[in-house]
Every structure is written in structure tokens, then in C-alpha cells.
C-alpha atoms as a printed R data frame, in Angstrom:
   type eleno elety resid chain resno      x       y       z
1  ATOM     1    CA   LEU     A     1 72.060 186.174  92.826
2  ATOM     2    CA   TRP     A     2 70.390 186.963  96.160
3  ATOM     3    CA   LYS     A     3 73.190 189.315  97.099
4  ATOM     4    CA   ASN     A     4 72.112 191.612  94.247
5  ATOM     5    CA   ASN     A     5 68.383 190.898  94.508
6  ATOM     6    CA   PRO     A     6 67.370 189.388  97.859
7  ATOM     7    CA   ASP     A     7 63.714 189.048  96.797
8  ATOM     8    CA   CYS     A     8 64.498 187.110  93.629
9  ATOM     9    CA   LYS     A     9 62.650 183.806  93.160
10 ATOM    10    CA   VAL     A    10 64.195 180.955  91.175
11 ATOM    11    CA   ILE     A    11 62.436 178.202  89.251
12 ATOM    12    CA   LEU     A    12 64.489 175.092  88.519
13 ATOM    13    CA   THR     A    13 63.536 172.487  85.967
14 ATOM    14    CA   LEU     A    14 65.096 169.525  84.234
15 ATOM    15    CA   SER     A    15 64.975 169.381  80.469
16 ATOM    16    CA   PRO     A    16 63.169 166.320  79.150
17 ATOM    17    CA   VAL     A    17 65.411 166.328  76.058
18 ATOM    18    CA   PRO     A    18 67.883 163.417  76.216
19 ATOM    19    CA   SER     A    19 71.584 163.779  75.566
20 ATOM    20    CA   TYR     A    20 72.741 162.738  72.109
21 ATOM    21    CA   ALA     A    21 76.471 162.654  72.766
22 ATOM    22    CA   THR     A    22 78.842 162.095  75.643
23 ATOM    23    CA   PHE     A    23 82.530 162.566  76.326
24 ATOM    24    CA   TYR     A    24 82.608 159.207  78.088
25 ATOM    25    CA   ASP     A    25 83.164 155.840  76.477
26 ATOM    26    CA   THR     A    26 79.764 154.571  77.635
27 ATOM    27    CA   ASN     A    27 76.314 154.153  76.159
28 ATOM    28    CA   VAL     A    28 74.827 157.629  75.616
29 ATOM    29    CA   VAL     A    29 71.341 156.525  76.703
30 ATOM    30    CA   LEU     A    30 72.602 155.165  80.009
31 ATOM    31    CA   ARG     A    31 74.782 158.230  80.561
32 ATOM    32    CA   SER     A    32 71.866 160.561  79.761
33 ATOM    33    CA   ILE     A    33 69.620 158.849  82.305
34 ATOM    34    CA   ALA     A    34 72.364 158.888  84.946
35 ATOM    35    CA   ASN     A    35 73.003 162.603  84.329
36 ATOM    36    CA   LYS     A    36 69.280 163.397  84.558
37 ATOM    37    CA   ALA     A    37 69.138 161.568  87.891
38 ATOM    38    CA   LEU     A    38 72.054 163.601  89.273
39 ATOM    39    CA   LEU     A    39 70.583 166.897  88.079
40 ATOM    40    CA   LEU     A    40 67.123 166.022  89.376
41 ATOM    41    CA   ASN     A    41 68.531 165.193  92.796
42 ATOM    42    CA   ALA     A    42 70.493 168.469  92.889
43 ATOM    43    CA   ALA     A    43 67.421 170.485  91.851
44 ATOM    44    CA   HIS     A    44 65.296 168.880  94.558
45 ATOM    45    CA   ASP     A    45 68.017 169.454  97.176
46 ATOM    46    CA   LEU     A    46 68.250 173.147  96.260
47 ATOM    47    CA   ALA     A    47 64.473 173.568  96.242
48 ATOM    48    CA   GLU     A    48 64.301 171.972  99.687
49 ATOM    49    CA   GLU     A    49 67.223 173.915 101.144
50 ATOM    50    CA   TYR     A    50 66.014 177.280  99.814
51 ATOM    51    CA   SER     A    51 62.279 176.543  99.863
52 ATOM    52    CA   GLU     A    52 61.236 180.184 100.232
53 ATOM    53    CA   LYS     A    53 63.233 181.287  97.181
54 ATOM    54    CA   VAL     A    54 63.541 178.226  94.941
55 ATOM    55    CA   CYS     A    55 60.906 175.931  93.476
56 ATOM    56    CA   TYR     A    56 61.073 173.025  91.061
57 ATOM    57    CA   PHE     A    57 58.884 172.797  87.934
58 ATOM    58    CA   PRO     A    58 58.475 169.120  86.926
59 ATOM    59    CA   ALA     A    59 58.898 169.438  83.135
60 ATOM    60    CA   PHE     A    60 60.926 166.227  82.959
61 ATOM    61    CA   GLU     A    61 58.286 164.298  84.901
62 ATOM    62    CA   ILE     A    62 55.370 165.716  82.910
63 ATOM    63    CA   VAL     A    63 56.895 164.868  79.523
64 ATOM    64    CA   ASN     A    64 58.057 161.418  80.592
65 ATOM    65    CA   SER     A    65 54.848 160.521  82.391
66 ATOM    66    CA   ILE     A    66 52.588 157.823  80.975
67 ATOM    67    CA   SER     A    67 49.755 160.344  81.246
68 ATOM    68    CA   PRO     A    68 51.263 163.861  81.015
69 ATOM    69    CA   LEU     A    69 47.944 165.693  81.359
70 ATOM    70    CA   ASP     A    70 47.042 163.686  84.444
71 ATOM    71    CA   CYS     A    71 50.466 164.442  85.951
72 ATOM    72    CA   PHE     A    72 50.091 168.162  85.176
73 ATOM    73    CA   GLU     A    73 46.632 168.302  86.743
74 ATOM    74    CA   LYS     A    74 47.810 166.579  89.919
75 ATOM    75    CA   VAL     A    75 50.719 168.991  90.309
76 ATOM    76    CA   PHE     A    76 49.094 172.282  89.303
77 ATOM    77    CA   CYS     A    77 45.315 171.936  89.490
78 ATOM    78    CA   MET     A    78 44.891 170.713  93.034
79 ATOM    79    CA   PRO     A    79 42.327 172.704  95.069
């Protein structure tokens, strides 16, 4: 990506939509949560490693927050 466009910025996010099926013989809810955790960790690692070109938008956290509006304001409306 940066080879073709070195100034490109990337926004990563994690979908708040849970998985409804799995190829594994395990509970789909547990597998969905485990997969979200792995993807979230990878997104944060990439955003940290490439901090000048990659940022993370917390869609998953906002939707799953007890108070989504409060979470959004703390992340995006800080002075």
C-alpha cells in the first residue's frame, strides 16, 4: 500500500457485529469473542507500530459500551 502511495493514511476498526457461524466445533458466541480479541489486539499493534500512518477507530468499543455516547465524547470530543 505505502509502496504505491507513501502518504496514504489507514484507519482500522473492528466490526461490532458478532459472528453467526464458525468452522470450529465450539460455541459460536465464545469463538466470536475470541476472534474479536485477536483482531483487536492486531489492530492496536499495527496502529502502534505505524502510528504516523495508521489509526484505530473504536467502533467495537463504542457500540459495546454501556454508554456509547459517553464513550464517543471521551474519544472524539476532548479539548
